[in-house]
Coordinates of C-alpha atoms (C1' of nucleotides) in Angstrom, one line a residue:
Chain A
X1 CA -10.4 -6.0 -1.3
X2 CA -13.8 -5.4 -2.9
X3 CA -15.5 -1.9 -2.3
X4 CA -17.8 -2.8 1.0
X5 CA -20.3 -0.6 -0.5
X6 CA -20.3 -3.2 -3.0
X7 CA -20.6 -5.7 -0.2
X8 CA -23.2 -3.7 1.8
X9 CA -25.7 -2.2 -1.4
X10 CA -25.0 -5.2 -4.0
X11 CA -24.1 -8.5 -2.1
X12 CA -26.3 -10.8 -4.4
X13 CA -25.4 -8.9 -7.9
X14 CA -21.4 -9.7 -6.2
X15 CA -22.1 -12.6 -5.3
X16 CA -22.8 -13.7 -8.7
X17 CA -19.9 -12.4 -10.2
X18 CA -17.5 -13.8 -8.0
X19 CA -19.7 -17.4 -8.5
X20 CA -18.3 -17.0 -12.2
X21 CA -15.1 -17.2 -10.8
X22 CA -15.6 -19.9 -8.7
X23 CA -15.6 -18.7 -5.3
X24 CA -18.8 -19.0 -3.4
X25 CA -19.2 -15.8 -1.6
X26 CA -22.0 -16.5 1.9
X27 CA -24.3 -14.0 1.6
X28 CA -25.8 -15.0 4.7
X29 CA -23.5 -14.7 6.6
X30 CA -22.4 -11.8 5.6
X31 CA -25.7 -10.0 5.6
X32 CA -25.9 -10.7 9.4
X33 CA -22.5 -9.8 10.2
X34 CA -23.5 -6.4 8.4
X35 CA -26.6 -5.7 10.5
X36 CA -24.9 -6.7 13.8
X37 CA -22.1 -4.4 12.7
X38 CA -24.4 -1.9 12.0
X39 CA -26.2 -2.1 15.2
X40 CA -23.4 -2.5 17.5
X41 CA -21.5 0.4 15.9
X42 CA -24.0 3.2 16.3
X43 CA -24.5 1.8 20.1
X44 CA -21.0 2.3 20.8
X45 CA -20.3 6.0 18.6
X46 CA -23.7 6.8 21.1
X47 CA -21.9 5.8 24.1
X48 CA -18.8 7.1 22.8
X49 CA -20.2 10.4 22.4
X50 CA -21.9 10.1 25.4
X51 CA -19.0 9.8 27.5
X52 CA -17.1 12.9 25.4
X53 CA -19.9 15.4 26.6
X54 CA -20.3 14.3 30.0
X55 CA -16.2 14.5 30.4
X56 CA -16.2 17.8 29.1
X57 CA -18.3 19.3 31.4
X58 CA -16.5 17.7 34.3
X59 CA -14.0 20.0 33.4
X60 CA -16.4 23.1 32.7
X61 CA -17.8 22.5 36.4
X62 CA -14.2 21.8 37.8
X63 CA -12.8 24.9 36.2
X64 CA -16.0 26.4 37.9
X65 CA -14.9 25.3 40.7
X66 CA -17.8 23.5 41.3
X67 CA -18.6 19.9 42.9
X68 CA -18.1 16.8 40.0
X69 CA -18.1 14.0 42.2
X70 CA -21.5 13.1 41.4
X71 CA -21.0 13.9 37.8
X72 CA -18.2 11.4 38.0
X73 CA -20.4 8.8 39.5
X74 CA -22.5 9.1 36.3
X75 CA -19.6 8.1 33.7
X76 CA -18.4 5.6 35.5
X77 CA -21.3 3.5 35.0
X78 CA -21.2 4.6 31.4
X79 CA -17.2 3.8 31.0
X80 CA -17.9 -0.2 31.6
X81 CA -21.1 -0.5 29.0
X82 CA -18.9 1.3 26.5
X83 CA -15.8 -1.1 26.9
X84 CA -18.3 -4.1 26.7
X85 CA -19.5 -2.4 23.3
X86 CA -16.1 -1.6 22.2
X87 CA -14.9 -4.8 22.0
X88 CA -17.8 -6.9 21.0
X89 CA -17.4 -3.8 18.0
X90 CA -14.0 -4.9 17.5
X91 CA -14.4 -8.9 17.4
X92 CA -17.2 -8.0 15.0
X93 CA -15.3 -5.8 12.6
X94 CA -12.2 -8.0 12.8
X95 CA -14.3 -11.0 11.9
X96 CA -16.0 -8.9 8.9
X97 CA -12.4 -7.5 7.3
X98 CA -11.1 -11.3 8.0
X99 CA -14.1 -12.3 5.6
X100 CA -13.1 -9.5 3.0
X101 CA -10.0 -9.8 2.5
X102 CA -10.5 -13.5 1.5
X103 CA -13.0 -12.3 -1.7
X104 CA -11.0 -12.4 -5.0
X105 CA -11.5 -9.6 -7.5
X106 CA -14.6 -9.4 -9.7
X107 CA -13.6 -9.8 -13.2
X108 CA -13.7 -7.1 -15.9
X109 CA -16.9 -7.5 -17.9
X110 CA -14.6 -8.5 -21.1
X111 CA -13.4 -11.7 -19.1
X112 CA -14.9 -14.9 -20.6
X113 CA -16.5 -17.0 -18.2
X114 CA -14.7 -20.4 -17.4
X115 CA -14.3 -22.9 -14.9
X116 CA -10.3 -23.5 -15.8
X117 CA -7.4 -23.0 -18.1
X118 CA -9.5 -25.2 -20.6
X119 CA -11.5 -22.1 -21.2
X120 CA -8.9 -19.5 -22.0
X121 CA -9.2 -17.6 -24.9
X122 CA -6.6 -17.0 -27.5
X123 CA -6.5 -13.6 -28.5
X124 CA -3.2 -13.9 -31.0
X125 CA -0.2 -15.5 -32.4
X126 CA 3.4 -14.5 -33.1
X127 CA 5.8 -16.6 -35.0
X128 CA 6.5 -19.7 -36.5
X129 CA 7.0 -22.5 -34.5
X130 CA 10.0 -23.8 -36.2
X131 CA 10.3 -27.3 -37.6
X132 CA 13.1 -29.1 -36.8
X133 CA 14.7 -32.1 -39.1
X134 CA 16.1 -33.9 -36.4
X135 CA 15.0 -35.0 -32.9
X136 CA 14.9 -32.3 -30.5
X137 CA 16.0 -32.5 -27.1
X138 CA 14.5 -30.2 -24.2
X139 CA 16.1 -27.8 -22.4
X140 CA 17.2 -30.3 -19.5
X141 CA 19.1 -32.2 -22.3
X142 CA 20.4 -29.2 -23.8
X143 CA 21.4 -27.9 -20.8
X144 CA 23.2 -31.0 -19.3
X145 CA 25.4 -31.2 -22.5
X146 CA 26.2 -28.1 -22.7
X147 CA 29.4 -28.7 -19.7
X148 CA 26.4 -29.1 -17.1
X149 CA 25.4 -25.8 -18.2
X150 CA 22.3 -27.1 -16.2
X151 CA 23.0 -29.4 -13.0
X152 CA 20.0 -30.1 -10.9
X153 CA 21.6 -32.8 -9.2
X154 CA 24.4 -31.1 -7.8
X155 CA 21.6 -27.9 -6.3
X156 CA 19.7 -31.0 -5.1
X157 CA 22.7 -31.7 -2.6
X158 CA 22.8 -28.1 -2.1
X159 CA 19.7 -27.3 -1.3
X160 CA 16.9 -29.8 -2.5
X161 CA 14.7 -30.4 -5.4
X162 CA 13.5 -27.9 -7.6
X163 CA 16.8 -25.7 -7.3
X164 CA 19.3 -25.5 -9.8
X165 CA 23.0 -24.8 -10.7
X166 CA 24.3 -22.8 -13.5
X167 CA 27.5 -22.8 -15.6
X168 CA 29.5 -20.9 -17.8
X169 CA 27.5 -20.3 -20.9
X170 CA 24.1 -21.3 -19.5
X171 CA 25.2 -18.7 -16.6
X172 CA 25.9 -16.0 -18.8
X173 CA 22.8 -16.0 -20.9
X174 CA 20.8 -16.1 -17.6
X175 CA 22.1 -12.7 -16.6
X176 CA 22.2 -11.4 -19.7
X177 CA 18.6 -11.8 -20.4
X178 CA 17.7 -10.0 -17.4
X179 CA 19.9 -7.0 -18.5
X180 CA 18.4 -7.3 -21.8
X181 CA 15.0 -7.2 -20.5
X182 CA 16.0 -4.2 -17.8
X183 CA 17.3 -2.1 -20.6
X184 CA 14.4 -2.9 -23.2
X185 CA 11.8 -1.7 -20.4
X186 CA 14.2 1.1 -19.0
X187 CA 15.2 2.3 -22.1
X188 CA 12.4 1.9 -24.6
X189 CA 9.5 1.6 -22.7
X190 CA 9.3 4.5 -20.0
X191 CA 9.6 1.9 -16.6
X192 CA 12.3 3.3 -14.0
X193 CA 14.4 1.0 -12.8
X194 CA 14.1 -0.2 -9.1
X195 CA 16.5 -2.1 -7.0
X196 CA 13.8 -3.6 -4.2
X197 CA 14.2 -5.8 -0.9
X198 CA 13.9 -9.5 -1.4
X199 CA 12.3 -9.8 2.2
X200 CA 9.3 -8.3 3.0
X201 CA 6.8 -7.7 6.2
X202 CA 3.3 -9.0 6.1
X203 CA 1.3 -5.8 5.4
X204 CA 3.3 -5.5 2.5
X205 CA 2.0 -9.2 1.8
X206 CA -1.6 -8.4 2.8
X207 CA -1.3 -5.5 0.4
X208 CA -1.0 -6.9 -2.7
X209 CA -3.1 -10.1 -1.8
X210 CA -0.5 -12.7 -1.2
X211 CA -1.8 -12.9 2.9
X212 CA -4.1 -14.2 4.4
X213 CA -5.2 -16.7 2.6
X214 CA -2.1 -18.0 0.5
X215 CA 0.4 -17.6 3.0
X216 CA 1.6 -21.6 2.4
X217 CA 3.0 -20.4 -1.0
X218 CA 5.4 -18.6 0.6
X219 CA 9.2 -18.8 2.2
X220 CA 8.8 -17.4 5.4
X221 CA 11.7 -16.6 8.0
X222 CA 9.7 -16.9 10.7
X223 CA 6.4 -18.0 11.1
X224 CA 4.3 -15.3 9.8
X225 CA 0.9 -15.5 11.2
X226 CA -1.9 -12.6 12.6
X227 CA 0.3 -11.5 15.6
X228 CA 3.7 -12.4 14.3
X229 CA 5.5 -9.7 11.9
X230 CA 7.9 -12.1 10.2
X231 CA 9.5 -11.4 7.2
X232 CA 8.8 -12.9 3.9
X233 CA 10.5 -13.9 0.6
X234 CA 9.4 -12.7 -2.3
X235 CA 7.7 -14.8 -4.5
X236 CA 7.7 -12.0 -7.0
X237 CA 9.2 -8.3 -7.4
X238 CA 5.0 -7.0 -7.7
X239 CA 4.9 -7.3 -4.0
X240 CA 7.7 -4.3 -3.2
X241 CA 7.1 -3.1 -6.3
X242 CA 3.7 -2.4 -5.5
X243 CA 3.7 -1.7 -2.2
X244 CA 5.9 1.7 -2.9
X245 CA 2.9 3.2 -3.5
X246 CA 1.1 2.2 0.0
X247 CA -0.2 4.5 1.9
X248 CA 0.7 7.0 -0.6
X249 CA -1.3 10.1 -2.0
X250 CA -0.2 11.2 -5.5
X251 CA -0.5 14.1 -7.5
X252 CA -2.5 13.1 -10.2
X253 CA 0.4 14.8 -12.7
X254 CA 2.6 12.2 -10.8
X255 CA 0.4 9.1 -12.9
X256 CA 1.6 7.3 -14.4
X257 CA 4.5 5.3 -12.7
X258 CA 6.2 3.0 -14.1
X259 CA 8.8 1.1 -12.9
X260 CA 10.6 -2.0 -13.6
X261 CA 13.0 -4.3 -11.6
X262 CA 15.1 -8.0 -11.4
X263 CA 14.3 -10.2 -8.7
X264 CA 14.8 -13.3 -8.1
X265 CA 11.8 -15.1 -6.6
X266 CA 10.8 -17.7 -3.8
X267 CA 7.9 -19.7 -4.2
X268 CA 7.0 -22.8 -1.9
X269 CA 5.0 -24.4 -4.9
X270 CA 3.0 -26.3 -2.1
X271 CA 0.2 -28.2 -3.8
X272 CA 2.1 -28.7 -7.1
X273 CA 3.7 -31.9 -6.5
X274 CA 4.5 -33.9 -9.4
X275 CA 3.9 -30.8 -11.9
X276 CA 6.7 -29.9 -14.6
X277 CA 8.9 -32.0 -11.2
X278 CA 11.6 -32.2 -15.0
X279 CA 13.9 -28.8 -15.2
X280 CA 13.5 -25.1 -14.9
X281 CA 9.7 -24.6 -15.2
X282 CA 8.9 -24.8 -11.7
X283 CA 11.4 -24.0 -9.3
X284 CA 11.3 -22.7 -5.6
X285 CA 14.4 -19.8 -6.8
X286 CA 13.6 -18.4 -10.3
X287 CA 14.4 -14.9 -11.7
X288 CA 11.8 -12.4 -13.0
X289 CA 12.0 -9.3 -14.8
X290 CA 8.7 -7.8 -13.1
X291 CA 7.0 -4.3 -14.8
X292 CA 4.5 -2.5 -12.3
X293 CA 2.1 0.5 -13.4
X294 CA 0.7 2.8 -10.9
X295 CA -2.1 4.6 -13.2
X296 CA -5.7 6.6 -12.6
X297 CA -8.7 4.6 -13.2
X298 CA -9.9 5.5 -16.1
X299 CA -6.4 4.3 -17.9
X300 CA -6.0 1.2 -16.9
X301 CA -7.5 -0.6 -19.8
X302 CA -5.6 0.9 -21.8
X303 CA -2.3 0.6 -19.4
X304 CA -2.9 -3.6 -19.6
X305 CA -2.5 -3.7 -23.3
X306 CA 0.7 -1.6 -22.8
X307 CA 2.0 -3.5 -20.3
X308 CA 1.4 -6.7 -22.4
X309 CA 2.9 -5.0 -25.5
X310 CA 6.2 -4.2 -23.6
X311 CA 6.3 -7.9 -22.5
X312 CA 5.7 -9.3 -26.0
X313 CA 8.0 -7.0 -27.4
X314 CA 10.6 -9.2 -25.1
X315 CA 9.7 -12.3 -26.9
X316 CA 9.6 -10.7 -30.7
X317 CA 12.9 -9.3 -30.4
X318 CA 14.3 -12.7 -29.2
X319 CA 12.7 -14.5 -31.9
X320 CA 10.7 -16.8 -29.9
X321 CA 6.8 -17.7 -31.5
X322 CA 4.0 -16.7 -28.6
X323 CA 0.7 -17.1 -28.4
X324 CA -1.5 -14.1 -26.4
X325 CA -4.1 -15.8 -24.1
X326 CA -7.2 -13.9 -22.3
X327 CA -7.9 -15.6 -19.1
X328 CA -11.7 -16.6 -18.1
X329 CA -12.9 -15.8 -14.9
X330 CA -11.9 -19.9 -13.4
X331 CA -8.5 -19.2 -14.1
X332 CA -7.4 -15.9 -12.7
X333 CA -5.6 -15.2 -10.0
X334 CA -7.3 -13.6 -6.6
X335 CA -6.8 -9.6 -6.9
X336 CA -6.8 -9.9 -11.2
X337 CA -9.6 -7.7 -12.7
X338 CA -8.6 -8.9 -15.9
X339 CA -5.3 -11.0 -17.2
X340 CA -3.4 -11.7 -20.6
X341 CA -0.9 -14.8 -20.3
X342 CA 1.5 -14.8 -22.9
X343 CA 2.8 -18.7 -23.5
X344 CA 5.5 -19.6 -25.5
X345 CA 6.2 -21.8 -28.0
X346 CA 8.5 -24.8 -26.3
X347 CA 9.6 -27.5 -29.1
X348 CA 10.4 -30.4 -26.9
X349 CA 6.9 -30.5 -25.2
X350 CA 4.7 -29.4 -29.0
X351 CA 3.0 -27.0 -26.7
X352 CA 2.7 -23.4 -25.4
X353 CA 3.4 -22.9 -21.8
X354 CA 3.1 -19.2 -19.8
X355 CA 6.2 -17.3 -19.8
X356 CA 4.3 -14.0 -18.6
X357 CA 1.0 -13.2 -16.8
X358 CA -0.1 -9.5 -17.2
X359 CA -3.0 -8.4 -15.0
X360 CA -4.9 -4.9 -14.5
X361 CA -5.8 -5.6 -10.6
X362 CA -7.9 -2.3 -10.5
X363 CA -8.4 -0.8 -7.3
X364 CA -8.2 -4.0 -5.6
X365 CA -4.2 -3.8 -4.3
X366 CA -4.9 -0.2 -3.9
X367 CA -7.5 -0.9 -1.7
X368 CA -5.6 -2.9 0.6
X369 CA -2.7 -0.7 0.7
X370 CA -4.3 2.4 0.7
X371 CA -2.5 3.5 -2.3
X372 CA -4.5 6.7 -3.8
X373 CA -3.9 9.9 -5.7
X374 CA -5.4 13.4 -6.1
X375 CA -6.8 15.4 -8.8
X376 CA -6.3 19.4 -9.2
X377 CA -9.9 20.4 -8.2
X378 CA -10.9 17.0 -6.4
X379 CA -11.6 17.5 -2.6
X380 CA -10.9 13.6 -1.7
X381 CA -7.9 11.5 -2.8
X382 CA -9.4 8.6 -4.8
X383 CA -8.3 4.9 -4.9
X384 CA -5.8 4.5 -7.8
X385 CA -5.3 1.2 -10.0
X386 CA -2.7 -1.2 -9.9
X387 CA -1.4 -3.3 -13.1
X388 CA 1.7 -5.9 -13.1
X389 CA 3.4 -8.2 -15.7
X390 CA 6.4 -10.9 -16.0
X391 CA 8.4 -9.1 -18.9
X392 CA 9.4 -12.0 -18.7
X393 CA 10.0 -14.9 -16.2
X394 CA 13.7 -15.6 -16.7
X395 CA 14.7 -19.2 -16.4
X396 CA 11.4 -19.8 -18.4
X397 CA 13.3 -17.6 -21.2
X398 CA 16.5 -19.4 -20.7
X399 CA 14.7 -22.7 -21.7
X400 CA 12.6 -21.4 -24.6
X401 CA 16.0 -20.0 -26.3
X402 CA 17.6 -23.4 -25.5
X403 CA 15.1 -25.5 -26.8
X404 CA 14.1 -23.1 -30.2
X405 CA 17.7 -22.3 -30.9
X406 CA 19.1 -25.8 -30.7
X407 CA 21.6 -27.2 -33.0
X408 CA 21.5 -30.7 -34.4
X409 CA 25.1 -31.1 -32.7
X410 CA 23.6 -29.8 -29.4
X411 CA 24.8 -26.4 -29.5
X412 CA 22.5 -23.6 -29.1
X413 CA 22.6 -20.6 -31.2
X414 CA 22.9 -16.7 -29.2
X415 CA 19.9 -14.9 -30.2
X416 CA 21.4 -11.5 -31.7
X417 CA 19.8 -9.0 -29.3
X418 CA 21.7 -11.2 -26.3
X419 CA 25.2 -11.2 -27.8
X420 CA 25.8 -7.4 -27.0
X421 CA 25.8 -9.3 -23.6
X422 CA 27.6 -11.8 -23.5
X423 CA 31.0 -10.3 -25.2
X424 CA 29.5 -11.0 -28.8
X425 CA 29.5 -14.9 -28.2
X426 CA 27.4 -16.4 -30.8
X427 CA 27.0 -19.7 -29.9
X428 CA 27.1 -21.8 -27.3
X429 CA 28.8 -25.3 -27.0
Chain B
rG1 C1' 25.9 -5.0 19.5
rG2 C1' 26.7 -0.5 23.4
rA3 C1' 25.2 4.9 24.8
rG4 C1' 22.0 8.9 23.8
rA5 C1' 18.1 12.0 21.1
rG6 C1' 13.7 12.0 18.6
rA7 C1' 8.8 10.6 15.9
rU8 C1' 2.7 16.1 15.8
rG9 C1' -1.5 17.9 9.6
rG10 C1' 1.2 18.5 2.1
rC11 C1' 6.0 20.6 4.5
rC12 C1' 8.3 23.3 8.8
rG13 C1' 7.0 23.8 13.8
rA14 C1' 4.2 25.0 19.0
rG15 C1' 1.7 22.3 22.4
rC16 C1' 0.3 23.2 31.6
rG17 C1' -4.1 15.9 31.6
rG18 C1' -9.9 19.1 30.1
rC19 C1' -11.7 25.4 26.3
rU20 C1' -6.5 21.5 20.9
rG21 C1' -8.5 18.1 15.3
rA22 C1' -4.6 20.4 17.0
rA23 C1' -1.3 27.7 17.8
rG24 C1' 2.1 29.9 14.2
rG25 C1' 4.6 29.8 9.5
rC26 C1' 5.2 27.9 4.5
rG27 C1' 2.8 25.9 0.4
rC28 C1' -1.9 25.6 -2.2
rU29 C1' -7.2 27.3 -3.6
rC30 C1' -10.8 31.3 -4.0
rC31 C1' -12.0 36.5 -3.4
rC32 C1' -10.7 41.8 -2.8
rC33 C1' -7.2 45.7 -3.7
rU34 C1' -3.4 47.2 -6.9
rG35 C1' -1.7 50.3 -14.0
rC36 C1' 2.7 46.8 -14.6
rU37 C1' 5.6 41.2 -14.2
rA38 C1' 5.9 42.7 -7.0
rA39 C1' 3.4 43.8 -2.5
rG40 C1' -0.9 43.9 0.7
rG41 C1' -5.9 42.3 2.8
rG42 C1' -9.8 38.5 3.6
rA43 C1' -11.6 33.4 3.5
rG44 C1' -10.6 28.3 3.0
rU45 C1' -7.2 24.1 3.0
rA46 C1' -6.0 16.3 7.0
rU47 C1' -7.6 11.2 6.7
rA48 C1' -10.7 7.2 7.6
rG49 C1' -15.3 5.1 9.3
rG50 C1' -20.6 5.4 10.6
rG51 C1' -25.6 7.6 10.4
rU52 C1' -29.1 10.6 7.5
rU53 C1' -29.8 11.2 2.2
rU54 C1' -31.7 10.2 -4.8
rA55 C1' -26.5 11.8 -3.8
rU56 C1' -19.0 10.6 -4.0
rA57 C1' -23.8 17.5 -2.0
rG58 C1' -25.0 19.0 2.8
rC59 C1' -25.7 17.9 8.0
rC60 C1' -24.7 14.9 12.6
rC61 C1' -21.5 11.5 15.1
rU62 C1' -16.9 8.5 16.0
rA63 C1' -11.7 7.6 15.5
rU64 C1' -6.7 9.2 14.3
rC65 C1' -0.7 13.7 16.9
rG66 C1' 4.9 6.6 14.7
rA67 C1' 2.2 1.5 16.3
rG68 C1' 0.1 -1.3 20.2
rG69 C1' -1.2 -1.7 25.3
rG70 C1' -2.1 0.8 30.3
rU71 C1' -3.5 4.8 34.1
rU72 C1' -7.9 8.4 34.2
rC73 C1' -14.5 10.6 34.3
rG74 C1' -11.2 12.7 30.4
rA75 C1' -4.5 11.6 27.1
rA76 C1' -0.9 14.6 21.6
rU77 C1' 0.3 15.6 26.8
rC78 C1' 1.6 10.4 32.3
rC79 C1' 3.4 4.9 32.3
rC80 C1' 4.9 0.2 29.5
rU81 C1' 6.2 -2.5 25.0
rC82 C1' 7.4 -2.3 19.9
rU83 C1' 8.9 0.0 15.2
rC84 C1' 11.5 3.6 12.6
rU85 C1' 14.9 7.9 12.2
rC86 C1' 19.3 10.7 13.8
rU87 C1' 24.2 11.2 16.7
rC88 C1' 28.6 8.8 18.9
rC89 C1' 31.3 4.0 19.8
rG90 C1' 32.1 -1.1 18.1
rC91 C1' 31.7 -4.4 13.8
rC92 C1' 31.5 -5.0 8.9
rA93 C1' 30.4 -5.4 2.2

RNA sequence: GGAGAGAUGGCCGAGCGGCUGAAGGCGCUCCCCUGCUAAGGGAGUAUAGGGUUUAUAGCCCUAUCGAGGGUUCGAAUCCCUCUCUCUCCGCCA
């Protein structure tokens, strides 16, 4: 949620910025929403106040022992005006906080504008994309020969499409990449390590942006709407993650937290039909390895290129070439202030393709969820900023080693930093 | 799942339907006193929203005692629903 002094002070200079991001923001509309509010809400603090005094010195002149049917008389009359205002007050500012919490985030100043991916800017490279000297085979290849290491048909009967089963080998290097990943950030890069609820309640959702206006992307367990507090899955560990720090005031010594945790994640994919519908890049159930900061304001520029650092470093140790891509302002997603993708290099399709999305969200979660901290000498507890990153998407991992480290014979060679992992196997197939 | 108890400010803990935004204590901040790493005295110390304003300063107003409804001129205090916590029983990983 944008800053409604923003909103109130600055709608057209808003307006604007949040036009480079394609979302059309009706000033209008909101401008005469705002004065009605305004109107309407003085009336009824009046009336309100109104009503305080006049009770009050019911109970002055009964304690006087004096005669308060006629002041009673009076409030009555005053009671039904201020229930009329109270709720035309409260359809008003209902229909005002619907409104905001459907604006995205206005992007960081740094953001290149852009209409879509198209315009993305690549800010580096890592690696050589290897050459191979025979014909390589993608992952779903790979996969399938290595003893249906990966066997979509067979989760198709489980479950449906866009589910899969894993075996053996396949199996083993998909935990042990997490646990790889946990320990790099845990160990080496100051995150704590969190065990979090896959299901989660709709403020928790509203919180970090996911509700009200992408609620179809989700898994619910009931039907989750306004009135209805069902629960949620996941569709990534930056939703409890985050949400630890709602309604929360910190000690500003407290800043920053870090934490880390492995989650798998549900996502409905509605609207992607037809999209990467071939293996493990799109699936409803994938696992993530998600890192969260919690940091004051002024530090969370310099928290994103952290948080990006500690993902890449995920990628260098495994070997696998990246490319480092600054999102414009058409691509982002809804709360991001400002985003790094990193994509990775996959052989079988010649092209790069995200494997982490690392955003600085700014005050904009922590708006929501009320999440704020407090400085030594400051009177007021002030709005803290919220960053997250993939470090990294799992199964997306799983097919970048399968498809960089294949052998000519269809084997696929253990990366060294996994085989601590996976009993010192070195190979598999 | 069955039975019972509870939910008040950063923490602990009072609170007859009106004088309680909330006693008291702890903690914290500032000041005073004190010649020694202590004690004492004083003052201050919730959050959100709105108005006024150059102002995130002041001032004024409104709301909030788990959440949401209700009764009432008036509710932390009465009634209903829900959520969560604790105890006992059952069941289970």
């Amino acid at each position: 949620m944008l800053d409604p002094k923003y909103l109130r002070n600055d709608i057209d200079e808003t307006a604007t910025r949040l036009a480079s991001r394609g979302f059309s923001l009706d000033v209008d509309t909101f401008n005469q929403l705002e004065e009605k509010r305004k109107s309407l809400q003085m009336r009824t603090q009046d009336l309100q106040n109104d009503r305080n005094v006049r009770s009050k010195s019911i109970g002055k002149a009964k304690a006087a022992g004096e005669d308060i049917q006629p002041l009673m008389a009076e409030v009555g009359k005053l009671g039904d005006e201020l229930d009329a205002a109270k709720e035309e007050l409260g359809t008003l500012l209902e229909q005002i906080n619907k409104l905001s919490m459907a604006i995205p985030n206005l992007p960081a100043d740094d953001v290149p504008v852009g209409k879509d991916e198209s315009e993305n800017v690549e800010i580096s490279r890592w690696g050589e994309p290897k050459s191979f000297d025979f014909a390589v085979k993608d992952h779903v290849d790979i996969g399938a020969g290595l003893g249906k290491g990966l066997d979509f048909e067979t989760a198709a009967k489980l479950t449906g499409s866009r589910f899969v089963v894993m075996r053996n080998g396949v199996a083993k290097m998909h935990r042990a990449l997490s646990q790889f990943m946990l320990d790099l950030h845990s160990n080496d890069h100051g995150y704590n390590e969190m065990y979090v609820p896959y299901l989660v309640n709709t403020d928790s959702l509203l919180g970090t942006g996911q509700l009200p206006k992408f609620g179809a992307d989700l898994f619910h367990t009931q039907p989750a709407t306004e009135e209805g507090q069902g629960l949620s899955l996941i569709p990534t560990a930056e939703v409890p993650l985050t949400n630890i720090a709602r309604d929360e005031i910190f000690a500003a010594a407290d800043l920053p937290i870090k934490m880390t945790a492995h989650t798998p994640c549900f996502r409905s994919e509605a609207g992607s039909y037809g999209r990467d519908t071939r293996g493990l890049i799109r699936q409803h159930q994938f696992d993530k390895v998600e890192l969260v900061q919690l940091v004051q304001p002024e530090d969370s520029n310099a928290a994103l290129e952290e948080l990006t650092g500690h993902a890449e470093k995920v990628l260098q140790l495994l070997g696998l070439p990246y490319r480092k891509m600054l999102l414009c302002t058409g691509d982002m997603g809804f709360g991001s202030h400002k985003t790094y993708d990193l994509e990775v290099w996959l052989p079988a399709q010649d092209a790069y393709r995200e494997i982490s999305s690392c955003s600085n969200m700014g005050d904009f979660q922590a708006r929501r969820m009320q999440a704020r901290f407090r400085s030594p000498g400051a009177k007021k507890p002030e709005l803290l900023h919220t960053l997250n990153g993939s470090g990294l998407a799992v199964g997306r991992t799983l097919v970048a080693i399968l498809e960089n480290y294949q052998q000519e014979d269809g084997s696929v060679v253990v990366p060294e930093v996994l085989r601590a992992y996976m009993g010192g196997l070195e190979k598999l197939g």
